[in-house]
XYZ file of C-alpha atoms in Angstrom:
390
model
C 13.056 -18.348 -8.118
C 15.288 -17.637 -11.062
C 16.000 -13.981 -11.533
C 14.671 -14.042 -15.073
C 13.215 -11.313 -17.217
C 9.580 -12.094 -16.325
C 10.251 -11.856 -12.604
C 12.029 -8.525 -13.102
C 9.149 -7.098 -15.133
C 6.562 -8.438 -12.685
C 8.458 -7.055 -9.671
C 8.950 -3.596 -11.152
C 5.324 -3.396 -12.296
C 4.018 -4.339 -8.840
C 6.242 -1.700 -7.209
C 5.150 1.144 -9.518
C 1.554 -0.055 -9.892
C -0.128 2.550 -7.675
C 1.487 5.693 -9.155
C 1.146 4.223 -12.661
C -2.571 3.537 -12.176
C -3.232 7.292 -12.415
C -2.883 7.083 -16.199
C -5.549 5.731 -18.539
C -4.790 3.138 -21.203
C -7.437 4.677 -23.452
C -9.850 1.847 -22.635
C -12.670 2.940 -20.347
C -11.956 1.960 -16.732
C -8.593 0.358 -17.547
C -5.405 2.077 -16.425
C -2.009 1.623 -18.044
C -1.002 -0.428 -15.002
C -4.059 -2.689 -15.390
C -3.385 -3.233 -19.087
C 0.284 -4.079 -18.498
C -0.627 -6.521 -15.724
C -3.214 -8.225 -17.939
C -0.664 -8.678 -20.730
C 1.985 -9.847 -18.276
C -0.460 -12.284 -16.626
C -0.916 -14.097 -19.930
C 2.859 -14.419 -20.250
C 3.164 -15.643 -16.643
C 0.452 -18.257 -17.177
C 2.262 -19.535 -20.284
C 5.555 -19.602 -18.361
C 3.933 -21.472 -15.456
C 2.403 -24.064 -17.782
C 5.670 -24.473 -19.658
C 7.713 -25.003 -16.491
C 4.926 -27.005 -14.817
C 5.435 -25.174 -11.549
C 2.560 -23.642 -9.635
C 2.700 -22.145 -6.164
C -0.604 -20.959 -4.707
C -1.218 -19.118 -1.463
C -4.399 -20.940 -0.462
C -5.989 -18.595 2.175
C -6.414 -15.666 -0.236
C -7.473 -18.153 -2.894
C -10.298 -19.209 -0.526
C -11.282 -15.563 -0.067
C -11.326 -15.229 -3.864
C -13.867 -18.066 -4.032
C -15.960 -16.209 -1.427
C -15.911 -13.131 -3.693
C -17.096 -15.204 -6.652
C -20.012 -16.574 -4.593
C -20.901 -13.006 -3.569
C -21.072 -11.996 -7.222
C -23.899 -14.472 -7.826
C -26.014 -13.750 -4.761
C -25.647 -10.030 -4.017
C -27.473 -7.251 -5.827
C -24.873 -5.155 -7.673
C -24.952 -3.117 -10.844
C -22.503 -3.746 -13.679
C -20.074 -1.074 -12.465
C -19.780 -2.649 -9.016
C -19.560 -6.159 -10.487
C -16.569 -4.993 -12.536
C -15.114 -3.391 -9.400
C -15.416 -6.736 -7.595
C -13.865 -8.583 -10.528
C -10.935 -6.177 -10.477
C -10.303 -6.816 -6.769
C -10.740 -10.555 -7.363
C -8.160 -10.383 -10.135
C -5.653 -8.628 -7.860
C -6.111 -11.323 -5.208
C -5.576 -14.098 -7.760
C -2.446 -12.375 -9.050
C -1.086 -12.187 -5.491
C -2.084 -15.771 -4.678
C -0.658 -17.338 -7.838
C 2.199 -15.168 -9.116
C 3.809 -13.288 -6.220
C 5.357 -16.359 -4.562
C 7.196 -17.280 -7.725
C 7.830 -14.051 -9.612
C 8.179 -11.253 -7.035
C 11.888 -10.677 -6.457
C 12.250 -9.139 -3.016
C 15.776 -7.734 -3.415
C 14.970 -6.041 -6.721
C 11.586 -4.923 -5.434
C 12.981 -3.176 -2.364
C 15.681 -1.486 -4.444
C 13.157 -0.099 -6.965
C 10.710 0.706 -4.143
C 13.381 2.763 -2.375
C 14.213 4.761 -5.510
C 10.549 5.441 -6.328
C 9.882 6.531 -2.728
C 12.926 8.819 -2.696
C 11.772 10.388 -5.956
C 8.234 10.790 -4.577
C 9.557 12.526 -1.445
C 11.896 14.717 -3.501
C 8.922 15.683 -5.672
C 6.645 16.492 -2.719
C 9.377 18.697 -1.236
C 9.613 20.601 -4.535
C 5.808 20.935 -4.680
C 5.647 22.195 -1.111
C 8.570 24.614 -1.524
C 7.293 26.122 -4.785
C 3.793 26.558 -3.401
C 5.010 28.212 -0.208
C 7.588 30.481 -1.859
C 6.152 31.587 -5.202
C 2.591 30.252 -5.008
C 3.016 27.770 -7.857
C 1.684 24.217 -7.604
C 3.684 21.695 -9.631
C 1.240 19.017 -10.914
C 2.031 15.450 -9.874
C 1.282 13.817 -13.207
C 2.699 13.684 -16.723
C 0.711 16.288 -18.734
C 0.644 14.517 -22.114
C -0.798 11.275 -20.703
C -4.528 10.810 -20.179
C -5.495 10.900 -16.500
C -7.998 8.438 -15.035
C -9.193 10.871 -12.373
C -10.130 14.278 -13.741
C -10.249 15.709 -10.206
C -6.442 15.660 -10.210
C -6.438 18.259 -12.974
C -9.177 20.219 -11.192
C -7.193 20.093 -7.940
C -4.077 21.427 -9.670
C -5.976 24.416 -11.037
C -7.961 25.211 -7.874
C -5.329 24.625 -5.191
C -4.315 28.275 -5.213
C -7.551 29.236 -3.511
C -7.277 26.585 -0.793
C -6.563 27.712 2.762
C -4.735 24.502 3.589
C -2.129 23.137 1.238
C -1.775 19.370 1.129
C 0.518 18.365 -1.700
C 0.282 14.875 -3.195
C 3.584 14.208 -4.968
C 2.962 11.735 -7.847
C -0.081 10.152 -6.177
C -3.798 10.877 -6.187
C -4.062 11.685 -2.461
C -1.719 12.693 0.386
C -2.802 9.541 2.227
C -1.915 7.366 -0.778
C 1.542 8.933 -0.892
C 1.940 8.447 2.872
C 0.890 4.783 2.825
C 3.272 4.024 -0.039
C 6.276 5.744 1.566
C 5.516 4.495 5.102
C 5.728 0.847 4.034
C 9.035 1.587 2.285
C 10.286 3.236 5.485
C 9.361 0.085 7.432
C 11.156 -2.143 4.921
C 14.325 -0.045 5.033
C 14.488 0.331 8.819
C 13.045 -2.912 10.130
C 13.939 -5.644 7.642
C 17.423 -7.096 7.824
C 19.245 -6.392 4.586
C 22.500 -4.989 3.301
C 21.043 -1.526 2.807
C 23.752 1.135 2.970
C 23.066 4.639 4.294
C 19.870 3.315 5.870
C 19.347 6.131 8.377
C 19.760 9.111 5.972
C 17.275 7.542 3.562
C 14.842 6.765 6.404
C 15.059 10.322 7.733
C 14.490 11.721 4.249
C 11.381 9.529 3.765
C 10.095 10.585 7.189
C 10.453 14.227 6.182
C 8.232 13.539 3.185
C 5.601 11.906 5.406
C 5.552 14.978 7.633
C 5.188 17.329 4.666
C 2.208 15.291 3.442
C 0.446 16.065 6.775
C -1.235 12.659 6.487
C -2.181 11.512 9.987
C -1.931 7.875 8.862
C 1.567 8.406 7.455
C 2.859 10.319 10.477
C 1.468 7.754 12.924
C 2.929 4.876 10.899
C 6.311 6.655 10.805
C 6.184 7.061 14.587
C 5.394 3.353 14.997
C 8.230 2.326 12.654
C 10.807 4.548 14.364
C 9.677 3.346 17.807
C 10.101 -0.309 16.802
C 13.484 0.499 15.280
C 14.679 2.393 18.360
C 13.713 -0.368 20.805
C 15.192 -3.064 18.575
C 18.477 -1.177 18.651
C 18.329 -0.901 22.451
C 18.010 -4.690 22.602
C 21.141 -5.083 20.496
C 23.068 -2.708 22.777
C 23.403 0.294 20.519
C 26.641 2.218 21.046
C 26.573 5.453 23.037
C 27.909 7.353 20.028
C 25.049 6.208 17.802
C 22.498 6.781 20.567
C 23.703 10.374 21.097
C 23.661 10.983 17.331
C 20.143 9.578 17.029
C 18.805 11.635 19.971
C 20.480 14.790 18.589
C 18.814 14.283 15.202
C 15.513 13.583 16.971
C 15.692 16.784 19.030
C 16.634 18.922 16.011
C 13.809 17.355 13.997
C 11.337 17.955 16.842
C 12.310 21.638 17.071
C 12.001 22.037 13.311
C 8.649 20.276 13.207
C 7.210 22.354 16.019
C 7.769 25.495 13.956
C 6.893 24.081 10.530
C 3.667 24.869 8.676
C 3.237 21.235 7.669
C 3.188 20.122 11.293
C 0.800 22.956 12.156
C -1.585 21.724 9.470
C -1.366 18.194 10.870
C -2.118 19.400 14.433
C -4.991 21.547 13.181
C -6.562 18.568 11.397
C -6.234 16.507 14.586
C -7.634 19.270 16.840
C -10.611 19.980 14.599
C -11.401 16.280 14.410
C -11.401 16.304 10.614
C -8.861 13.512 10.332
C -10.480 11.306 12.981
C -13.950 11.850 11.542
C -12.823 10.704 8.114
C -11.103 7.646 9.534
C -13.315 6.379 12.349
C -16.872 7.651 11.904
C -17.334 5.003 9.240
C -17.189 2.234 11.842
C -20.209 3.621 13.695
C -22.064 4.154 10.419
C -21.445 0.580 9.300
C -22.459 -0.891 12.652
C -25.768 0.944 12.368
C -26.110 -0.057 8.729
C -25.504 -3.782 9.116
C -27.445 -4.095 12.382
C -30.637 -3.383 10.458
C -30.060 -6.231 8.001
C -29.093 -9.741 9.146
C -27.961 -10.793 5.651
C -25.663 -7.797 5.358
C -24.235 -8.518 8.795
C -23.103 -11.943 7.633
C -22.340 -11.540 3.941
C -22.095 -7.792 3.279
C -23.711 -5.653 0.620
C -21.097 -6.292 -2.071
C -18.728 -3.676 -3.452
C -21.486 -1.102 -3.825
C -20.825 2.603 -3.342
C -21.428 4.207 0.047
C -22.235 7.873 0.587
C -19.728 8.405 3.421
C -16.002 7.712 3.570
C -15.253 4.283 5.040
C -11.842 3.235 6.349
C -10.431 -0.184 5.527
C -12.041 -2.624 7.956
C -15.329 -0.689 8.028
C -15.400 -0.751 4.238
C -14.584 -4.458 4.223
C -17.434 -5.240 6.641
C -19.802 -3.250 4.452
C -18.583 -4.997 1.289
C -18.131 -8.578 2.502
C -19.869 -8.872 5.880
C -18.508 -10.437 9.048
C -17.878 -13.790 7.356
C -15.922 -12.335 4.454
C -13.955 -9.973 6.712
C -13.018 -12.846 9.053
C -11.846 -14.947 6.091
C -9.681 -12.059 4.893
C -8.242 -11.345 8.372
C -7.498 -15.037 8.985
C -5.802 -15.202 5.559
C -3.692 -12.179 6.449
C -2.791 -13.605 9.883
C -1.734 -16.913 8.300
C 0.360 -14.962 5.802
C 2.193 -12.868 8.399
C 2.622 -15.562 11.072
C 5.870 -16.915 9.628
C 8.790 -14.942 11.021
C 9.663 -11.669 12.711
C 9.866 -9.713 9.478
C 6.448 -10.831 8.187
C 4.905 -9.944 11.547
C 6.444 -6.459 11.466
C 5.158 -5.632 7.973
C 1.904 -7.408 8.887
C 1.494 -5.046 11.836
C 1.900 -2.093 9.473
C -0.705 -3.653 7.154
C -3.186 -4.122 10.022
C -2.698 -0.524 11.163
C -3.164 0.768 7.622
C -6.309 -1.331 7.324
C -7.749 0.424 10.373
C -7.542 3.919 8.911
C -7.392 3.441 5.127
C -8.433 1.206 2.247
C -4.862 0.043 1.628
C -5.848 -3.640 1.770
C -8.502 -3.209 -0.894
C -7.766 -2.808 -4.583
C -4.429 -2.181 -6.258
C -2.755 -0.865 -3.090
C -2.699 -4.395 -1.721
C -0.578 -5.750 -4.606
C 2.744 -4.409 -3.338
C 2.065 -4.755 0.382
C 0.967 -8.398 0.206
C 3.667 -9.301 -2.334
C 6.332 -8.029 0.070
C 4.902 -10.113 2.920
C 4.705 -13.217 0.714
C 8.328 -12.667 -0.330
C 9.425 -12.366 3.296
C 7.363 -15.433 4.154
C 9.223 -17.374 1.491
C 12.591 -16.225 2.842
C 13.208 -13.538 0.204
C 11.506 -15.443 -2.621
C 14.150 -18.058 -3.286
C 12.049 -21.002 -2.074
C 10.868 -22.038 -5.550
C 14.307 -22.671 -7.047
C 14.595 -26.263 -5.923
C 11.002 -27.355 -6.465
C 10.409 -30.472 -8.495
C 8.853 -30.406 -11.914
C 5.083 -31.045 -12.023
C 4.799 -29.949 -8.383
C 1.926 -27.777 -7.200
C 2.841 -26.146 -3.896
C -0.002 -24.999 -1.668
C 1.113 -22.433 0.904
């Protein structure tokens, strides 16, 4: 893939899509990120037609067809139809454009800087709130916000017993998912990243401050994989001692920190687990009473309780749709060691969050596709008029 202007714009937009989606374009239901992607998609289609090169990732394309069929046969109101169309659009963007236009090297570089800024911001938020009782809002004041509850949260946080800052994201869990994947990319993917460990430790600190159980667990998984991979490559005694020293100091600090106390309290009270796993039992009871819903789902209709990723997917798309999606994901990640590592993170995130649904999936799946294509250079030598089906 030529490192042209379109690929740079596409890559940067995909990386900043989630934090940018907070802001409204002024059109009802359309964020600034959505509007920019729509405009860019037209330009990418023109560029693809002009160059006569098309590379499609077929498995997610098949799942997209399944979504279209669901639109015709399931009972959904106009709001939920638009919600389905949005998710369908994201899948098509990933299937058609990411293989050709997502530049992995540039993406990881921008991703690292955005994550560092997000962690720096959450540290400032946390410090100001704990020292002088001031909560620094995580959005640009003069831009219209899509979710009014962000403004309400900023004004009512002072009366909250537990402080869970959000950085520049809508939720602590959204911040944690975003930064955790960046942590995995920095630590576990072979690249020429300098000062890898200081950056990784800094990102981990941000995950701890967020008190997100998903983020902290993912960080633990990433560091465990990293540690054992280093043992296999015969890490030097000097580096091992340094790493263990940092680990012990961090453990002592965490044990006495308020952020860690909040995390433990959420675990002990069951609040975190209830939010993440009760949905599976609810959905099993829900679909068992309706054979059609068991197979095909109820569509992207609202549900009264919080549903984690796979539970939500079963409710939306049924067993058949969920299996198609999982098989597509397994095909995508079963390419090399690096795709399997990030794929493992994706599967774990799907267990406890909705990271594989909606705009959150754009960056995660684009990274895996890039790794699958050996850092996105596989399209450079393709012949003209060739349609490549992955």
